PDB file of C-alpha atoms in Angstrom:
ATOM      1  CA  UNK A1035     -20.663  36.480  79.774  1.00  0.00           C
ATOM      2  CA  UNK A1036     -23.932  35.374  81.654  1.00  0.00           C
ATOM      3  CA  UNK A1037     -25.144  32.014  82.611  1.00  0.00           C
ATOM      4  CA  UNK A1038     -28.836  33.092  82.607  1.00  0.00           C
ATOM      5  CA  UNK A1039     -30.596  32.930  79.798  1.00  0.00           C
ATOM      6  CA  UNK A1040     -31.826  36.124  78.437  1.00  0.00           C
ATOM      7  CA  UNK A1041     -35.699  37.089  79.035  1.00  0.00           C
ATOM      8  CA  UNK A1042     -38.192  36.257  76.212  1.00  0.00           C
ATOM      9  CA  UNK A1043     -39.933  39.023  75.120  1.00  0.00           C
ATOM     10  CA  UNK A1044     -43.124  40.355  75.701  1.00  0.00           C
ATOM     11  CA  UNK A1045     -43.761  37.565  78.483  1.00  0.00           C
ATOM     12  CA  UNK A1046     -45.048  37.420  82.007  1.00  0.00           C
ATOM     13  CA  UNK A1047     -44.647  34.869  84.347  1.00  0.00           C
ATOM     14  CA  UNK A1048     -45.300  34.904  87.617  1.00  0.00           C
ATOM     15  CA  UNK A1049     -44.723  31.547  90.636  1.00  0.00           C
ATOM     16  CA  UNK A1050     -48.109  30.134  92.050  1.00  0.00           C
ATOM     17  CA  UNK A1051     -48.411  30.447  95.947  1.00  0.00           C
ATOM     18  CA  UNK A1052     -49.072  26.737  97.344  1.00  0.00           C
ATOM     19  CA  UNK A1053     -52.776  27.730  97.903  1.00  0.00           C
ATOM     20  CA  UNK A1054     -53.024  28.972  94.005  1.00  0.00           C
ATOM     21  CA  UNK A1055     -51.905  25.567  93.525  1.00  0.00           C
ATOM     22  CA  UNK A1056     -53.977  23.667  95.729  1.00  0.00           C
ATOM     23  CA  UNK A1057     -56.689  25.704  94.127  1.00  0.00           C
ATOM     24  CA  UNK A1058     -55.928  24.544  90.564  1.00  0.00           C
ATOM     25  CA  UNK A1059     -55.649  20.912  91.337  1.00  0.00           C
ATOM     26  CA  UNK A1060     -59.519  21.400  92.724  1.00  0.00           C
ATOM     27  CA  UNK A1061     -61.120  23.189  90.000  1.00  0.00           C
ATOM     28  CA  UNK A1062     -59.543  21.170  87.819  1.00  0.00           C
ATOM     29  CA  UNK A1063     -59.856  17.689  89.331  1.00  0.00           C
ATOM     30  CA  UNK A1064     -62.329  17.335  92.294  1.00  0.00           C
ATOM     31  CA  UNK A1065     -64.830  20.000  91.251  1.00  0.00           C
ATOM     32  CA  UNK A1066     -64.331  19.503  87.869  1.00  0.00           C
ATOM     33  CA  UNK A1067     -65.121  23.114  87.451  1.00  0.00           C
ATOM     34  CA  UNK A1068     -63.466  26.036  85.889  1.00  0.00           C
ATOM     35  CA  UNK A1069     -60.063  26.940  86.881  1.00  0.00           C
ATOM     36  CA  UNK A1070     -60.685  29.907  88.778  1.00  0.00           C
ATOM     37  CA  UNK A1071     -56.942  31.291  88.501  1.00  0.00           C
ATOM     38  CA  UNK A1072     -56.905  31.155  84.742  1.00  0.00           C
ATOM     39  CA  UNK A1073     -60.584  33.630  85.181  1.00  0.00           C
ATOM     40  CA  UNK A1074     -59.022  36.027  87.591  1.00  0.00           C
ATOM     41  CA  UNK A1075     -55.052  36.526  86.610  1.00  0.00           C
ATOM     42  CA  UNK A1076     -52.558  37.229  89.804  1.00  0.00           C
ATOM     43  CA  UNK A1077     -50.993  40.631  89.695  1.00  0.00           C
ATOM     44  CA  UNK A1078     -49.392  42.161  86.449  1.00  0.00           C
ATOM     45  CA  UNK A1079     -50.983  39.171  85.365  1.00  0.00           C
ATOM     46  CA  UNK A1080     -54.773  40.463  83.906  1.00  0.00           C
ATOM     47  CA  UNK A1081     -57.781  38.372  84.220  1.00  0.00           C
ATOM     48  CA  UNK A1082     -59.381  36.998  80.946  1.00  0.00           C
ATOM     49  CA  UNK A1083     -62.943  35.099  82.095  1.00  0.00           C
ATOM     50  CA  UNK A1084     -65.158  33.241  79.201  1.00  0.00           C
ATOM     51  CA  UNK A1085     -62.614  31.414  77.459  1.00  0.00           C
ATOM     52  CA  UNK A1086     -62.090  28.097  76.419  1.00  0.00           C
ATOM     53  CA  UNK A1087     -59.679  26.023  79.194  1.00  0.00           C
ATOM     54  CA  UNK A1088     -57.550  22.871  78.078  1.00  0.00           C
ATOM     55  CA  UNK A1089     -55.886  19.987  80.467  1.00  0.00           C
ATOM     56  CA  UNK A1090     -52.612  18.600  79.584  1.00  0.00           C
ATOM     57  CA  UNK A1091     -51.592  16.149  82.658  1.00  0.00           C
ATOM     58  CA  UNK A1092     -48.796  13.599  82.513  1.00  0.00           C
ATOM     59  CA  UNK A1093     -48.876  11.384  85.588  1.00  0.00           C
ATOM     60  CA  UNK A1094     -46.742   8.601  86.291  1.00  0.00           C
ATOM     61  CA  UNK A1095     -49.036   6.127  85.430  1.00  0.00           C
ATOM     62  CA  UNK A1096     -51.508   7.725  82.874  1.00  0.00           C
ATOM     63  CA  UNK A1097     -52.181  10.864  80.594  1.00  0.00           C
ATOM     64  CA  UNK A1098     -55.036  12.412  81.577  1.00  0.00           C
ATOM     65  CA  UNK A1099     -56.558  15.483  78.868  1.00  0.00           C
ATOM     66  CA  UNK A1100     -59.660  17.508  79.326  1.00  0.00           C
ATOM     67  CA  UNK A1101     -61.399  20.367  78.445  1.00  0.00           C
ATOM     68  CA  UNK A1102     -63.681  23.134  79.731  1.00  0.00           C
ATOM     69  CA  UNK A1103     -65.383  25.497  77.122  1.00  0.00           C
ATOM     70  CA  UNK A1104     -68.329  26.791  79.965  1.00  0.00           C
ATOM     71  CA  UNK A1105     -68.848  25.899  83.186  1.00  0.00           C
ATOM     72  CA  UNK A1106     -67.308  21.837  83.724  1.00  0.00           C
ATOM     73  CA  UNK A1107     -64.677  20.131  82.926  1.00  0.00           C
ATOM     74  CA  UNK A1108     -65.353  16.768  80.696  1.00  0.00           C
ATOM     75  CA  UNK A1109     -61.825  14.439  81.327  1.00  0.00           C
ATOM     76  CA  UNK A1110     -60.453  11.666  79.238  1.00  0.00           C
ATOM     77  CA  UNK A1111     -60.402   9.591  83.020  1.00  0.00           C
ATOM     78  CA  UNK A1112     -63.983  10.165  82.948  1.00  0.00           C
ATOM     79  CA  UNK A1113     -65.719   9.442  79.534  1.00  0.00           C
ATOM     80  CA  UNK A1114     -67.182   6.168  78.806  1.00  0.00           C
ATOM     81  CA  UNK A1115     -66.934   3.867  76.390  1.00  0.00           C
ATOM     82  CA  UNK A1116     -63.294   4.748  76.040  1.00  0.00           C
ATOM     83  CA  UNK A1117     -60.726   1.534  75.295  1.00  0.00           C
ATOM     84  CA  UNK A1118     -59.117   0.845  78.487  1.00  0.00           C
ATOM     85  CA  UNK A1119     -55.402   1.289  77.768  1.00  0.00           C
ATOM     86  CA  UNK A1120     -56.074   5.303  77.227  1.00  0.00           C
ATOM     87  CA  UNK A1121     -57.981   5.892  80.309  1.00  0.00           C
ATOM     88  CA  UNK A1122     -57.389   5.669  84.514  1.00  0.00           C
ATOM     89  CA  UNK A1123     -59.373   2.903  86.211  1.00  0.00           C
ATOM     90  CA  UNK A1124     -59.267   5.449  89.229  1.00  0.00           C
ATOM     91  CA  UNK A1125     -59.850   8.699  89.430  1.00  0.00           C
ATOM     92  CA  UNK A1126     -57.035  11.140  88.314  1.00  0.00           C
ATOM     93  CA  UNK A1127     -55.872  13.269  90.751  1.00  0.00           C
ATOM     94  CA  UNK A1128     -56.629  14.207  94.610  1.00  0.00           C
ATOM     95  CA  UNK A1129     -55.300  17.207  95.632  1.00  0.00           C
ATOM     96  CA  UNK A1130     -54.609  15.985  98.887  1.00  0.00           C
ATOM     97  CA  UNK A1131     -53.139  12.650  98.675  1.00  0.00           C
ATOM     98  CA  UNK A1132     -51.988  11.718  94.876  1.00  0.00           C
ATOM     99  CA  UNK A1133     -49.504  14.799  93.874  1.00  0.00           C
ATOM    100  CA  UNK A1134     -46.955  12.162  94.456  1.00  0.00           C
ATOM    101  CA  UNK A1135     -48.605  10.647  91.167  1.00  0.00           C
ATOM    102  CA  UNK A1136     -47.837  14.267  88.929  1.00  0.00           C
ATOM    103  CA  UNK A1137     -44.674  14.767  86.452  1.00  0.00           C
ATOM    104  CA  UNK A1138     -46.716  17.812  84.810  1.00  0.00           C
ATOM    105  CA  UNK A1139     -49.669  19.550  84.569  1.00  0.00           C
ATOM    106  CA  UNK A1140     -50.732  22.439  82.016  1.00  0.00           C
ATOM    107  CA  UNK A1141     -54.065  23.931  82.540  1.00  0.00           C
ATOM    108  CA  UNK A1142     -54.792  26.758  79.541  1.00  0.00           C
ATOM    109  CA  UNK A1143     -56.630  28.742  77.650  1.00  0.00           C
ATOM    110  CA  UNK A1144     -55.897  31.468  74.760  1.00  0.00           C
ATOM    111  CA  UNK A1145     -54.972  33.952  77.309  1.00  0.00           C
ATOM    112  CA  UNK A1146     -52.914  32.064  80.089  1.00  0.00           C
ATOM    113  CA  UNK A1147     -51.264  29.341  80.999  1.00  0.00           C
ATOM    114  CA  UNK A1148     -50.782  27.346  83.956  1.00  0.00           C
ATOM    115  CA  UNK A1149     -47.921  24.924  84.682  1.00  0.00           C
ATOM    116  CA  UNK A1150     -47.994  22.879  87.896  1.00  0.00           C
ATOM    117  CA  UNK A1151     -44.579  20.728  87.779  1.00  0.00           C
ATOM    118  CA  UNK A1152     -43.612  17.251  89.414  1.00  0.00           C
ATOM    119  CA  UNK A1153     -45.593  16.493  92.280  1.00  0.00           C
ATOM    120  CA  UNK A1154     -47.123  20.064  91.982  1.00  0.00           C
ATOM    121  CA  UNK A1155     -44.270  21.337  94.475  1.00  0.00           C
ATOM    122  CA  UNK A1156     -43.926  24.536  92.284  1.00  0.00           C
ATOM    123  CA  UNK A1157     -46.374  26.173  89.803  1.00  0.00           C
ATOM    124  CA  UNK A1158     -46.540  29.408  87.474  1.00  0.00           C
ATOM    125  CA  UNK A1159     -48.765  31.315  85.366  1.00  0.00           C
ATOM    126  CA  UNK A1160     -47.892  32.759  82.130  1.00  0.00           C
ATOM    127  CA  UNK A1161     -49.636  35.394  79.453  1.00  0.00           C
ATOM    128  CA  UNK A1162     -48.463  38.238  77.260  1.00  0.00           C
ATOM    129  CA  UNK A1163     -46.589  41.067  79.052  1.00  0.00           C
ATOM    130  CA  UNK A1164     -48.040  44.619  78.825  1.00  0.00           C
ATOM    131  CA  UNK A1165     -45.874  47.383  76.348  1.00  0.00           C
ATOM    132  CA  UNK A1166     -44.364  46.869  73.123  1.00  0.00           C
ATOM    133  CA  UNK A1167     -42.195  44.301  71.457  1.00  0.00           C
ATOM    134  CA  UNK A1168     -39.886  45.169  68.765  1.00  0.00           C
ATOM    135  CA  UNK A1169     -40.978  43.561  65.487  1.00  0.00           C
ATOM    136  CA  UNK A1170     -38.300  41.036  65.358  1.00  0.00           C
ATOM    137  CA  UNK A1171     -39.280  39.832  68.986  1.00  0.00           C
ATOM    138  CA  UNK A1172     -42.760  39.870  68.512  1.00  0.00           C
ATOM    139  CA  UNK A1173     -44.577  37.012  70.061  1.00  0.00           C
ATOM    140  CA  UNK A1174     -45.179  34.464  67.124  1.00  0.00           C
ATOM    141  CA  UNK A1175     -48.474  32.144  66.786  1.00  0.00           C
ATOM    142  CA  UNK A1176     -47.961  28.903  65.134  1.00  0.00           C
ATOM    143  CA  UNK A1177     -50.257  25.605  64.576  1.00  0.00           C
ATOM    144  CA  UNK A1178     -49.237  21.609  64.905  1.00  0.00           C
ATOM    145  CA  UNK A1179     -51.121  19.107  63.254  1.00  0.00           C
ATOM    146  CA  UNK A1180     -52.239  16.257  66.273  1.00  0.00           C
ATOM    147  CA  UNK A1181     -51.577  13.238  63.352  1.00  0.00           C
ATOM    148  CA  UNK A1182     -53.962  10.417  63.948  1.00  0.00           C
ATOM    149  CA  UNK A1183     -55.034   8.031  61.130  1.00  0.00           C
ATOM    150  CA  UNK A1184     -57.948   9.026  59.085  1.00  0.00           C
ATOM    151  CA  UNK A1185     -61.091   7.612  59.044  1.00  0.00           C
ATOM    152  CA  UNK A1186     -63.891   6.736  61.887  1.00  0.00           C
ATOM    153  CA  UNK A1187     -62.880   3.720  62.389  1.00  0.00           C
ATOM    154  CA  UNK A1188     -59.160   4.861  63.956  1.00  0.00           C
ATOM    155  CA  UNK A1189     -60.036   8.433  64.951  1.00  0.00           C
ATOM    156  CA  UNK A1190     -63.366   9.832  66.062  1.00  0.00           C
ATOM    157  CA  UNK A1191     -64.808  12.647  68.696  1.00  0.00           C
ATOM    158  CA  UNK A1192     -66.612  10.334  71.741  1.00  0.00           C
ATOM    159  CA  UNK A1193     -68.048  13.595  73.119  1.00  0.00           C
ATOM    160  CA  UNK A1194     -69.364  16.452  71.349  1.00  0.00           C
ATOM    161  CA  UNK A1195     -69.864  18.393  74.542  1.00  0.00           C
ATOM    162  CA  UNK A1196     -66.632  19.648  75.232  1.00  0.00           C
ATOM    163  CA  UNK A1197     -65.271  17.844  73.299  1.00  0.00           C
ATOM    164  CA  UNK A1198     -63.355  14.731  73.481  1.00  0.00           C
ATOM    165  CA  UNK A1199     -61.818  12.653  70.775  1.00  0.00           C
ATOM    166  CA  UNK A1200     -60.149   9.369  70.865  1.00  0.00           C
ATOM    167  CA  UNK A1201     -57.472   8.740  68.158  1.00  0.00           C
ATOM    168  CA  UNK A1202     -54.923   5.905  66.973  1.00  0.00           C
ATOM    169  CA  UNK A1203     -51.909   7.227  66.292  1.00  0.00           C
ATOM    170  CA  UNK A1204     -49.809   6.004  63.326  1.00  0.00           C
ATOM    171  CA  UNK A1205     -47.689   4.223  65.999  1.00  0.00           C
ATOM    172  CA  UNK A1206     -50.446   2.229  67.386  1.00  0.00           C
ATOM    173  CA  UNK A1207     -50.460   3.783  70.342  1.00  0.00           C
ATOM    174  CA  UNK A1208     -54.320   5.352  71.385  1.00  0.00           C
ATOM    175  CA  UNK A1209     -55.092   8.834  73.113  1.00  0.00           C
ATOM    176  CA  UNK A1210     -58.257  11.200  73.939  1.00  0.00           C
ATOM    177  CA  UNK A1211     -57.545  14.304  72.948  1.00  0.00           C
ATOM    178  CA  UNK A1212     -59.542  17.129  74.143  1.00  0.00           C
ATOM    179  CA  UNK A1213     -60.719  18.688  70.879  1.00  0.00           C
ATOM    180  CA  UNK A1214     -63.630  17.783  68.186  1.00  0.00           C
ATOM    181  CA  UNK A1215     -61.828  15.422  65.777  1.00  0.00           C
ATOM    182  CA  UNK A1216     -60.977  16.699  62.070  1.00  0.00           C
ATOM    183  CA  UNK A1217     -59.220  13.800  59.480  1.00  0.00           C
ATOM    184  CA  UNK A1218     -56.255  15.790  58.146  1.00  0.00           C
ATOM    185  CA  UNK A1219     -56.848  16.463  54.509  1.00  0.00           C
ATOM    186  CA  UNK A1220     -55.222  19.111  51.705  1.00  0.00           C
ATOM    187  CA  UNK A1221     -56.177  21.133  48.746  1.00  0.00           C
ATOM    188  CA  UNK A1222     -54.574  23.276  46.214  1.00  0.00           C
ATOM    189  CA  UNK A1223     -55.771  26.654  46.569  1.00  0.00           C
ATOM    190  CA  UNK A1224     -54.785  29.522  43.819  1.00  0.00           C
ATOM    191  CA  UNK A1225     -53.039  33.025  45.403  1.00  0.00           C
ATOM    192  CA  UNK A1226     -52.289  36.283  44.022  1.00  0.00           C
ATOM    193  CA  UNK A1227     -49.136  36.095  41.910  1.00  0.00           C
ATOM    194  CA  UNK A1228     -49.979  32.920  39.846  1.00  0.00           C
ATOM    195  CA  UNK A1229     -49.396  30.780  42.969  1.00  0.00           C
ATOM    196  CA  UNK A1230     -50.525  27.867  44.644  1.00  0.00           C
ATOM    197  CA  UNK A1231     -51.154  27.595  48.139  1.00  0.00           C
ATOM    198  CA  UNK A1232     -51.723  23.810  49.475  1.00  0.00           C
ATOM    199  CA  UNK A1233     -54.612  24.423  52.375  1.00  0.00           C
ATOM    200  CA  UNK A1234     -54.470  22.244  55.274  1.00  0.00           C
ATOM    201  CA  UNK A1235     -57.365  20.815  57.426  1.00  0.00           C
ATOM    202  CA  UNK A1236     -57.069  18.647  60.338  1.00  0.00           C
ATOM    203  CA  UNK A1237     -56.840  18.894  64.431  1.00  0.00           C
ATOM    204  CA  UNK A1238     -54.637  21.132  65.309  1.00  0.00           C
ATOM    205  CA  UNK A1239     -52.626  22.409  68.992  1.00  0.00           C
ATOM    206  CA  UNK A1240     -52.145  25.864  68.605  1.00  0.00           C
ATOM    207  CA  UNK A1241     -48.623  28.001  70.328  1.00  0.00           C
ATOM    208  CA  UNK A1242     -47.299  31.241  71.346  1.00  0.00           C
ATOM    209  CA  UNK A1243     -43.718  31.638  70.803  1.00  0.00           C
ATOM    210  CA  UNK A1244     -41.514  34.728  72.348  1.00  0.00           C
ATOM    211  CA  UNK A1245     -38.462  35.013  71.117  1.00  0.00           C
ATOM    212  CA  UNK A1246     -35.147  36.211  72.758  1.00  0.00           C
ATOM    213  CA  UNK A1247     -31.707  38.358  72.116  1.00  0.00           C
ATOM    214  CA  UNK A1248     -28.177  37.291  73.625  1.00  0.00           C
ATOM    215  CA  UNK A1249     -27.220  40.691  74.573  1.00  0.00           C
ATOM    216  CA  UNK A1250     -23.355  39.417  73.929  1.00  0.00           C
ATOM    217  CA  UNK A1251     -24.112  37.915  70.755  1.00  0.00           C
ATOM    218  CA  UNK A1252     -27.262  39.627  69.192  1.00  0.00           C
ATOM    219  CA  UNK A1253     -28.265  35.934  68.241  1.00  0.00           C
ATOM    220  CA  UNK A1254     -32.203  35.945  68.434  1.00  0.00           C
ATOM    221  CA  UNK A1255     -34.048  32.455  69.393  1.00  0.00           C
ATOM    222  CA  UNK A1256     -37.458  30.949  70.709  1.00  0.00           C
ATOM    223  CA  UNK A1257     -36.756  31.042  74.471  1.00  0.00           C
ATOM    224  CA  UNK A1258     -40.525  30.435  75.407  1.00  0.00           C
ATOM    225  CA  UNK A1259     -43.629  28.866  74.418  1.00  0.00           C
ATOM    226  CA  UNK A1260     -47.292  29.042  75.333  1.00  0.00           C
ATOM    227  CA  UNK A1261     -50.021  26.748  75.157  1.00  0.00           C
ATOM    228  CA  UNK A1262     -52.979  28.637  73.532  1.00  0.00           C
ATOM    229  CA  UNK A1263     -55.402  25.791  72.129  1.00  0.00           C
ATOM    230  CA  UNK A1264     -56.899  23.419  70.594  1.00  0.00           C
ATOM    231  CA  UNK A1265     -58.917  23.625  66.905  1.00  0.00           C
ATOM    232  CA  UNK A1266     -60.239  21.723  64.806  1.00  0.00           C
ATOM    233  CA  UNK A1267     -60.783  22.382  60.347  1.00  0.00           C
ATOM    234  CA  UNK A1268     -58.432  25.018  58.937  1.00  0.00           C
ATOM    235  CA  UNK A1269     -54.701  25.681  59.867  1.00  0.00           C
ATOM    236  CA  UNK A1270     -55.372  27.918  62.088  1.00  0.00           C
ATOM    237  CA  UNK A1271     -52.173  29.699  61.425  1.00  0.00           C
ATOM    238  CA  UNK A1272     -49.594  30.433  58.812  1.00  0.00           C
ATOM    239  CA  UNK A1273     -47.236  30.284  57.186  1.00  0.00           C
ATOM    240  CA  UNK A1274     -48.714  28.933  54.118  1.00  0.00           C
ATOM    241  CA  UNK A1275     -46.118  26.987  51.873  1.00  0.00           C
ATOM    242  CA  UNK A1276     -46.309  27.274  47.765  1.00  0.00           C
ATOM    243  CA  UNK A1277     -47.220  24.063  46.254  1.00  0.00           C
ATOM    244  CA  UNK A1278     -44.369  24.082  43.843  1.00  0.00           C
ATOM    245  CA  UNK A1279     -40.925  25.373  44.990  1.00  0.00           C
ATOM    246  CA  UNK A1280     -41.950  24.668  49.379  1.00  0.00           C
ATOM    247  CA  UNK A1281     -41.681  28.634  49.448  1.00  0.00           C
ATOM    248  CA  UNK A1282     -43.248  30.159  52.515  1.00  0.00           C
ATOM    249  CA  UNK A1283     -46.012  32.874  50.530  1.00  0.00           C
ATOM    250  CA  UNK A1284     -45.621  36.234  52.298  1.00  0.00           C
ATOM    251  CA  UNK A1285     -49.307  37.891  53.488  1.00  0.00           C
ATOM    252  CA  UNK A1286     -51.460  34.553  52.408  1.00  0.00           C
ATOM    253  CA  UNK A1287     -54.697  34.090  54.324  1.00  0.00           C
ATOM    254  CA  UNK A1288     -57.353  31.754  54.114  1.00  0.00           C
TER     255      UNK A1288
END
């Protein structure tokens, strides 16, 4: 029997040198420019340029979301007329003197992730692995509905130009989340077979799953997920559930 954990499938991941690091933390937070690293890859790791980028950063003292979809980065700690108890009074991060402030950061985009851990003293990259995966380990993409409450009075986008949004969440709490702002809302929608599909809309984080085998035990389980993005309007993903007996419906699109 092993103690390690067996390796997902079809994943790469590869440790950050503390100069990739430094160079995230830059980009990200005192250029406010792309994150170069996510553009270029590291080796084995390929480079994937023109995407969209997210920031996920939990600090000690403050959240702090963003997002990049050119050439800057627009930052919850930096967009105006945003209530106080969801925003920094400083500015987030610098690289040089506030890593003590960092629990977690996770820059990303559809192609890559980055995660810098507590105080940024470690980092790694991770993306799809070259070669094949065997169907029942293939990487799986799945959708979560970001659950503010409806209406423009609780949840609205602030900025347009990335975007930002700033939402009330059912427990009172407020957050900016770096994605256009969609009310969740559901229709029935007829499928082939005499079916009924409900069709979801709303904000959405999107995920890449890999999935695992216990060589001892053949059991097979999510040992990995990836950050891919952020979406607003139609589930983005499946499965879609039938209206009447909470069946997934195999091969339903939108």
């Amino acid at each position: 029997m092993s103690d390690r954990p067996p390796q997902p499938a079809g994943l790469a991941v590869r440790p950050l040198t503390p100069e990739q690091i430094h160079g995230v933390l830059t980009d990200v937070f005192d250029r406010a420019a792309r994150c170069r690293l996510l553009d270029t890859g590291v080796a084995g790791l390929p480079a994937a340029p023109g995407h969209p980028q997210w920031l996920l950063a939990e600090l000690g003292d403050v959240r702090v979301t963003g997002s990049c979809h050119r050439d800057r980065w627009y930052r919850s700690d930096t967009l105006p007329g945003a209530a106080s108890g969801a925003l920094p009074a400083r500015p987030a991060v610098d690289p040089d003197t506030d890593r003590w402030r960092i629990l977690e950061v996770l820059v990303f985009g559809p192609r890559a992730q980055i995660r810098l851990g507590e105080r940024a003293e470690a980092g790694w990259i991770s993306a799809d692995a070259p070669g094949e995966v065997p169907d029942w380990l293939r990487p799986r993409d799945r959708s979560f509905l970001l659950q503010g409450w409806n209406g423009p009075g609780h949840s609205y986008t602030a900025d347009a130009r990335a975007p930002l949004s700033v939402t009330t969440e059912p427990g009172g709490s407020e957050a900016v989340l770096p994605v256009e702002w969609a009310d969740f809302s559901g229709r029935h929608r007829p499928v082939p077979g005499g079916r009924t599909a409900l069709e979801s809309r709303g904000t959405w984080l999107t995920v890449r799953e890999y999935w695992a085998s216990d060589p001892a035990t053949g059991a097979v389980g999510v040992a990995f997920h990836r950050l891919t993005g952020l979406s607003a309007g139609l589930k983005p993903t499946g499965p879609e559930i039938d209206v009447g007996s909470g069946d997934e419906i195999p091969g339903a699109a939108h």
